[in-house]
PDB file of C-alpha atoms in Angstrom:
ATOM      1  CA  UNK A1222      -4.178  22.613 -30.139  1.00 53.00           C
ATOM      2  CA  UNK A1223      -1.832  25.248 -31.385  1.00 59.00           C
ATOM      3  CA  UNK A1224       1.558  25.959 -29.821  1.00 63.00           C
ATOM      4  CA  UNK A1225       0.251  29.324 -28.669  1.00 64.00           C
ATOM      5  CA  UNK A1226      -2.670  27.741 -26.819  1.00 59.00           C
ATOM      6  CA  UNK A1227      -2.742  27.965 -23.042  1.00 57.00           C
ATOM      7  CA  UNK A1228      -4.828  24.794 -22.777  1.00 56.00           C
ATOM      8  CA  UNK A1229      -3.885  21.563 -21.115  1.00 58.00           C
ATOM      9  CA  UNK A1230      -0.416  20.425 -22.188  1.00 57.00           C
ATOM     10  CA  UNK A1231      -0.569  16.886 -20.818  1.00 63.00           C
ATOM     11  CA  UNK A1232      -2.056  14.102 -22.823  1.00 82.00           C
ATOM     12  CA  UNK A1233      -5.197  12.535 -21.329  1.00 81.00           C
ATOM     13  CA  UNK A1234      -3.621   9.067 -21.254  1.00 85.00           C
ATOM     14  CA  UNK A1235      -0.761  10.376 -19.125  1.00 86.00           C
ATOM     15  CA  UNK A1236      -3.244  11.940 -16.714  1.00 86.00           C
ATOM     16  CA  UNK A1237      -5.242   8.700 -16.521  1.00 88.00           C
ATOM     17  CA  UNK A1238      -2.060   6.732 -15.883  1.00 90.00           C
ATOM     18  CA  UNK A1239      -1.077   9.057 -13.022  1.00 90.00           C
ATOM     19  CA  UNK A1240      -4.539   8.773 -11.480  1.00 90.00           C
ATOM     20  CA  UNK A1241      -4.400   4.986 -11.740  1.00 90.00           C
ATOM     21  CA  UNK A1242      -0.939   4.967 -10.152  1.00 90.00           C
ATOM     22  CA  UNK A1243      -2.201   7.088  -7.251  1.00 90.00           C
ATOM     23  CA  UNK A1244      -5.251   4.817  -6.842  1.00 88.00           C
ATOM     24  CA  UNK A1245      -3.063   1.706  -6.987  1.00 88.00           C
ATOM     25  CA  UNK A1246      -0.686   3.089  -4.344  1.00 86.00           C
ATOM     26  CA  UNK A1247      -3.443   3.549  -1.759  1.00 88.00           C
ATOM     27  CA  UNK A1248      -4.474  -0.118  -1.601  1.00 89.00           C
ATOM     28  CA  UNK A1249      -3.034  -3.644  -1.847  1.00 92.00           C
ATOM     29  CA  UNK A1250      -3.351  -3.700  -5.632  1.00 93.00           C
ATOM     30  CA  UNK A1251      -0.997  -6.589  -6.399  1.00 94.00           C
ATOM     31  CA  UNK A1252      -2.508  -8.704  -3.633  1.00 95.00           C
ATOM     32  CA  UNK A1253      -5.967  -8.283  -5.144  1.00 94.00           C
ATOM     33  CA  UNK A1254      -4.694  -8.978  -8.654  1.00 96.00           C
ATOM     34  CA  UNK A1255      -2.936 -12.203  -7.638  1.00 97.00           C
ATOM     35  CA  UNK A1256      -5.997 -13.349  -5.691  1.00 96.00           C
ATOM     36  CA  UNK A1257      -8.278 -12.714  -8.674  1.00 96.00           C
ATOM     37  CA  UNK A1258      -5.822 -14.514 -10.971  1.00 95.00           C
ATOM     38  CA  UNK A1259      -5.811 -17.408  -8.491  1.00 94.00           C
ATOM     39  CA  UNK A1260      -9.590 -17.678  -8.366  1.00 93.00           C
ATOM     40  CA  UNK A1261     -10.062 -17.776 -12.126  1.00 92.00           C
ATOM     41  CA  UNK A1262      -8.366 -21.137 -12.881  1.00 90.00           C
ATOM     42  CA  UNK A1263      -9.842 -22.753  -9.785  1.00 89.00           C
ATOM     43  CA  UNK A1264     -13.346 -21.863 -10.970  1.00 87.00           C
ATOM     44  CA  UNK A1265     -12.664 -22.498 -14.682  1.00 84.00           C
ATOM     45  CA  UNK A1266     -10.874 -25.857 -14.891  1.00 81.00           C
ATOM     46  CA  UNK A1267     -13.667 -28.099 -13.521  1.00 79.00           C
ATOM     47  CA  UNK A1268     -16.021 -26.825 -16.240  1.00 78.00           C
ATOM     48  CA  UNK A1269     -13.511 -26.666 -19.100  1.00 75.00           C
ATOM     49  CA  UNK A1270     -13.426 -29.047 -22.030  1.00 76.00           C
ATOM     50  CA  UNK A1271     -10.138 -29.806 -23.733  1.00 74.00           C
ATOM     51  CA  UNK A1272     -10.421 -30.777 -27.416  1.00 80.00           C
ATOM     52  CA  UNK A1273      -7.667 -32.980 -28.833  1.00 81.00           C
ATOM     53  CA  UNK A1274      -8.657 -33.551 -32.446  1.00 84.00           C
ATOM     54  CA  UNK A1275     -11.963 -35.448 -32.342  1.00 86.00           C
ATOM     55  CA  UNK A1276     -11.532 -36.402 -28.697  1.00 85.00           C
ATOM     56  CA  UNK A1277     -12.993 -34.221 -25.941  1.00 79.00           C
ATOM     57  CA  UNK A1278     -11.492 -34.351 -22.457  1.00 72.00           C
ATOM     58  CA  UNK A1279     -13.846 -33.100 -19.729  1.00 72.00           C
ATOM     59  CA  UNK A1280     -12.402 -32.068 -16.363  1.00 66.00           C
ATOM     60  CA  UNK A1281     -15.706 -31.851 -14.480  1.00 64.00           C
ATOM     61  CA  UNK A1282     -15.878 -33.839 -11.282  1.00 63.00           C
ATOM     62  CA  UNK A1283     -18.321 -34.169  -8.425  1.00 65.00           C
ATOM     63  CA  UNK A1284     -16.480 -31.292  -6.748  1.00 67.00           C
ATOM     64  CA  UNK A1285     -17.328 -28.876  -9.574  1.00 77.00           C
ATOM     65  CA  UNK A1286     -19.700 -26.849  -7.394  1.00 83.00           C
ATOM     66  CA  UNK A1287     -17.084 -26.606  -4.639  1.00 86.00           C
ATOM     67  CA  UNK A1288     -14.517 -25.409  -7.157  1.00 87.00           C
ATOM     68  CA  UNK A1289     -16.889 -22.794  -8.483  1.00 88.00           C
ATOM     69  CA  UNK A1290     -17.653 -21.517  -4.983  1.00 91.00           C
ATOM     70  CA  UNK A1291     -13.969 -21.325  -4.033  1.00 92.00           C
ATOM     71  CA  UNK A1292     -13.074 -19.560  -7.294  1.00 92.00           C
ATOM     72  CA  UNK A1293     -15.888 -17.018  -6.996  1.00 94.00           C
ATOM     73  CA  UNK A1294     -15.002 -16.345  -3.344  1.00 95.00           C
ATOM     74  CA  UNK A1295     -11.349 -15.769  -4.268  1.00 95.00           C
ATOM     75  CA  UNK A1296     -12.344 -13.339  -7.011  1.00 95.00           C
ATOM     76  CA  UNK A1297     -14.639 -11.553  -4.555  1.00 96.00           C
ATOM     77  CA  UNK A1298     -11.866 -11.357  -1.966  1.00 95.00           C
ATOM     78  CA  UNK A1299      -9.504  -9.910  -4.586  1.00 95.00           C
ATOM     79  CA  UNK A1300     -12.026  -7.193  -5.404  1.00 95.00           C
ATOM     80  CA  UNK A1301     -12.522  -6.596  -1.672  1.00 94.00           C
ATOM     81  CA  UNK A1302      -8.788  -6.008  -1.305  1.00 93.00           C
ATOM     82  CA  UNK A1303      -9.018  -3.327  -3.976  1.00 93.00           C
ATOM     83  CA  UNK A1304     -12.156  -1.475  -2.953  1.00 93.00           C
ATOM     84  CA  UNK A1305     -12.356  -2.081   0.821  1.00 91.00           C
ATOM     85  CA  UNK A1306      -8.708  -2.215   1.835  1.00 83.00           C
ATOM     86  CA  UNK A1307      -9.653  -1.721   5.505  1.00 90.00           C
ATOM     87  CA  UNK A1308     -10.433  -5.473   5.722  1.00 92.00           C
ATOM     88  CA  UNK A1309      -7.256  -6.511   3.917  1.00 91.00           C
ATOM     89  CA  UNK A1310      -6.021  -8.767   6.748  1.00 94.00           C
ATOM     90  CA  UNK A1311      -9.292 -10.706   6.894  1.00 95.00           C
ATOM     91  CA  UNK A1312      -9.416 -10.979   3.109  1.00 94.00           C
ATOM     92  CA  UNK A1313      -5.800 -12.170   2.996  1.00 95.00           C
ATOM     93  CA  UNK A1314      -6.317 -14.864   5.632  1.00 96.00           C
ATOM     94  CA  UNK A1315      -9.532 -16.003   3.935  1.00 95.00           C
ATOM     95  CA  UNK A1316      -7.714 -16.166   0.575  1.00 95.00           C
ATOM     96  CA  UNK A1317      -4.925 -18.285   2.088  1.00 95.00           C
ATOM     97  CA  UNK A1318      -7.447 -20.655   3.673  1.00 95.00           C
ATOM     98  CA  UNK A1319      -9.459 -20.969   0.463  1.00 94.00           C
ATOM     99  CA  UNK A1320      -6.255 -21.630  -1.487  1.00 93.00           C
ATOM    100  CA  UNK A1321      -5.376 -24.435   0.911  1.00 93.00           C
ATOM    101  CA  UNK A1322      -8.901 -25.884   0.707  1.00 92.00           C
ATOM    102  CA  UNK A1323      -8.733 -25.799  -3.087  1.00 89.00           C
ATOM    103  CA  UNK A1324      -5.993 -28.454  -3.152  1.00 88.00           C
ATOM    104  CA  UNK A1325      -8.259 -31.417  -2.303  1.00 87.00           C
ATOM    105  CA  UNK A1326     -11.491 -29.885  -3.621  1.00 85.00           C
ATOM    106  CA  UNK A1327     -10.648 -28.184  -6.922  1.00 82.00           C
ATOM    107  CA  UNK A1328      -8.347 -30.355  -9.077  1.00 79.00           C
ATOM    108  CA  UNK A1329      -5.217 -29.811  -7.009  1.00 81.00           C
ATOM    109  CA  UNK A1330      -5.963 -26.112  -6.622  1.00 78.00           C
ATOM    110  CA  UNK A1331      -6.511 -25.406 -10.295  1.00 79.00           C
ATOM    111  CA  UNK A1332      -3.468 -27.528 -11.221  1.00 84.00           C
ATOM    112  CA  UNK A1333      -1.390 -25.579  -8.671  1.00 89.00           C
ATOM    113  CA  UNK A1334      -1.676 -22.406 -10.777  1.00 91.00           C
ATOM    114  CA  UNK A1335      -4.669 -21.018  -8.914  1.00 90.00           C
ATOM    115  CA  UNK A1336      -3.355 -22.293  -5.591  1.00 93.00           C
ATOM    116  CA  UNK A1337      -0.025 -20.465  -5.928  1.00 94.00           C
ATOM    117  CA  UNK A1338      -1.569 -17.214  -7.171  1.00 96.00           C
ATOM    118  CA  UNK A1339      -4.172 -17.187  -4.377  1.00 95.00           C
ATOM    119  CA  UNK A1340      -1.552 -18.036  -1.750  1.00 95.00           C
ATOM    120  CA  UNK A1341       0.759 -15.240  -2.893  1.00 96.00           C
ATOM    121  CA  UNK A1342      -2.141 -12.775  -3.115  1.00 96.00           C
ATOM    122  CA  UNK A1343      -3.309 -13.623   0.407  1.00 95.00           C
ATOM    123  CA  UNK A1344       0.202 -13.257   1.801  1.00 96.00           C
ATOM    124  CA  UNK A1345       0.666  -9.901   0.072  1.00 95.00           C
ATOM    125  CA  UNK A1346      -2.666  -8.696   1.461  1.00 95.00           C
ATOM    126  CA  UNK A1347      -1.808  -9.660   5.032  1.00 95.00           C
ATOM    127  CA  UNK A1348       1.613  -7.999   4.824  1.00 94.00           C
ATOM    128  CA  UNK A1349       0.491  -4.770   3.102  1.00 91.00           C
ATOM    129  CA  UNK A1350       0.400  -1.617   5.238  1.00 87.00           C
ATOM    130  CA  UNK A1351      -0.798   1.821   4.162  1.00 83.00           C
ATOM    131  CA  UNK A1352       1.811   4.543   3.816  1.00 79.00           C
ATOM    132  CA  UNK A1353       2.167   7.175   6.497  1.00 77.00           C
ATOM    133  CA  UNK A1354       1.153  10.727   5.640  1.00 74.00           C
ATOM    134  CA  UNK A1355       4.055  13.157   5.574  1.00 69.00           C
ATOM    135  CA  UNK A1356       4.384  15.390   8.609  1.00 69.00           C
ATOM    136  CA  UNK A1357       4.334  19.173   8.312  1.00 64.00           C
ATOM    137  CA  UNK A1358       8.114  19.580   8.740  1.00 64.00           C
ATOM    138  CA  UNK A1359       8.873  17.277   5.825  1.00 65.00           C
ATOM    139  CA  UNK A1360       6.370  19.098   3.630  1.00 64.00           C
ATOM    140  CA  UNK A1361       7.881  22.478   4.592  1.00 59.00           C
ATOM    141  CA  UNK A1362      11.388  21.253   3.724  1.00 63.00           C
ATOM    142  CA  UNK A1363      10.189  19.997   0.348  1.00 65.00           C
ATOM    143  CA  UNK A1364       8.361  23.253  -0.373  1.00 62.00           C
ATOM    144  CA  UNK A1365      11.425  25.437   0.333  1.00 56.00           C
ATOM    145  CA  UNK A1366      13.903  25.799  -2.534  1.00 57.00           C
ATOM    146  CA  UNK A1367      17.314  24.233  -1.948  1.00 58.00           C
ATOM    147  CA  UNK A1368      19.083  27.573  -1.362  1.00 57.00           C
ATOM    148  CA  UNK A1369      16.585  28.925   1.140  1.00 56.00           C
ATOM    149  CA  UNK A1370      16.093  27.799   4.699  1.00 56.00           C
ATOM    150  CA  UNK A1371      12.598  26.832   5.915  1.00 55.00           C
ATOM    151  CA  UNK A1372      12.811  29.053   9.012  1.00 55.00           C
ATOM    152  CA  UNK A1373      12.887  32.792   9.431  1.00 58.00           C
ATOM    153  CA  UNK A1374      16.067  34.741  10.005  1.00 57.00           C
ATOM    154  CA  UNK A1375      16.778  36.191  13.465  1.00 58.00           C
ATOM    155  CA  UNK A1376      17.625  39.877  13.811  1.00 60.00           C
ATOM    156  CA  UNK A1377      21.262  40.794  14.467  1.00 59.00           C
ATOM    157  CA  UNK A1378      22.231  41.022  18.110  1.00 55.00           C
ATOM    158  CA  UNK A1379      19.860  38.268  19.222  1.00 58.00           C
ATOM    159  CA  UNK A1380      21.703  35.390  20.840  1.00 55.00           C
ATOM    160  CA  UNK A1381      21.777  32.122  18.971  1.00 55.00           C
ATOM    161  CA  UNK A1382      22.911  28.630  19.860  1.00 55.00           C
ATOM    162  CA  UNK A1383      23.677  27.548  23.436  1.00 52.00           C
ATOM    163  CA  UNK A1384      23.705  31.120  24.762  1.00 53.00           C
ATOM    164  CA  UNK A1385      20.050  31.553  23.719  1.00 54.00           C
ATOM    165  CA  UNK A1386      18.842  28.801  26.088  1.00 52.00           C
ATOM    166  CA  UNK A1387      17.377  30.390  29.247  1.00 55.00           C
ATOM    167  CA  UNK A1388      18.625  29.157  32.624  1.00 54.00           C
ATOM    168  CA  UNK A1389      16.314  26.967  34.658  1.00 54.00           C
ATOM    169  CA  UNK A1390      14.681  28.682  37.579  1.00 55.00           C
ATOM    170  CA  UNK A1391      13.571  26.544  40.468  1.00 52.00           C
ATOM    171  CA  UNK A1392      13.844  25.808  44.171  1.00 49.00           C
ATOM    172  CA  UNK A1393      16.845  23.488  43.878  1.00 53.00           C
ATOM    173  CA  UNK A1394      19.018  25.871  41.826  1.00 51.00           C
ATOM    174  CA  UNK A1395      20.757  28.896  43.258  1.00 53.00           C
ATOM    175  CA  UNK A1396      22.493  31.485  41.118  1.00 55.00           C
ATOM    176  CA  UNK A1397      25.349  31.793  43.605  1.00 54.00           C
ATOM    177  CA  UNK A1398      25.787  28.011  43.811  1.00 54.00           C
ATOM    178  CA  UNK A1399      25.746  27.860  40.045  1.00 54.00           C
ATOM    179  CA  UNK A1400      28.569  30.388  39.931  1.00 57.00           C
ATOM    180  CA  UNK A1401      30.571  28.330  42.470  1.00 58.00           C
ATOM    181  CA  UNK A1402      30.757  25.257  40.270  1.00 59.00           C
ATOM    182  CA  UNK A1403      27.213  24.012  40.165  1.00 55.00           C
ATOM    183  CA  UNK A1404      26.753  22.843  43.776  1.00 55.00           C
ATOM    184  CA  UNK A1405      23.140  22.538  44.772  1.00 54.00           C
ATOM    185  CA  UNK A1406      21.643  24.184  47.795  1.00 53.00           C
ATOM    186  CA  UNK A1407      21.067  21.763  50.638  1.00 56.00           C
ATOM    187  CA  UNK A1408      17.624  22.167  51.874  1.00 52.00           C
TER     188      UNK A1408
END
């Protein structure tokens, strides 16, 4: 692009970053991320082999299938928090329960790493609330420049302030009684 070009001035990575930030702000992003990070070690450790020189240490136990199910469910709940944030409370409670179940079933909850991540992710999901949309008055104030006022000017001669408030008209008020100190008409 030349400096004289009227094309797009922003770099495409900056635009993608802004779109991601807007997407992330509309959902419990960090709750889903922590839940996914909690499910990964819970599902991985029972099937992992640790090699120490010529010696192989296998972590698989009879609860390997249970660990895999808990890990996959936690990853699924994390993705649910991202893409279906309407059910965030259910997903958060389910993540907390699965994290607690993973302690006896899945090698102390993925050696406490997966347990802590899933517990934090579930708590963040339960506590997340969507932002409120701005009301029209706030948007009008933001749209008006700082020197201008967001309302229209009144013509000269028109009363402003307390004098502009009309008097109440009703059965219990009398103009003469109002002039005499505000006594009400006995009726």
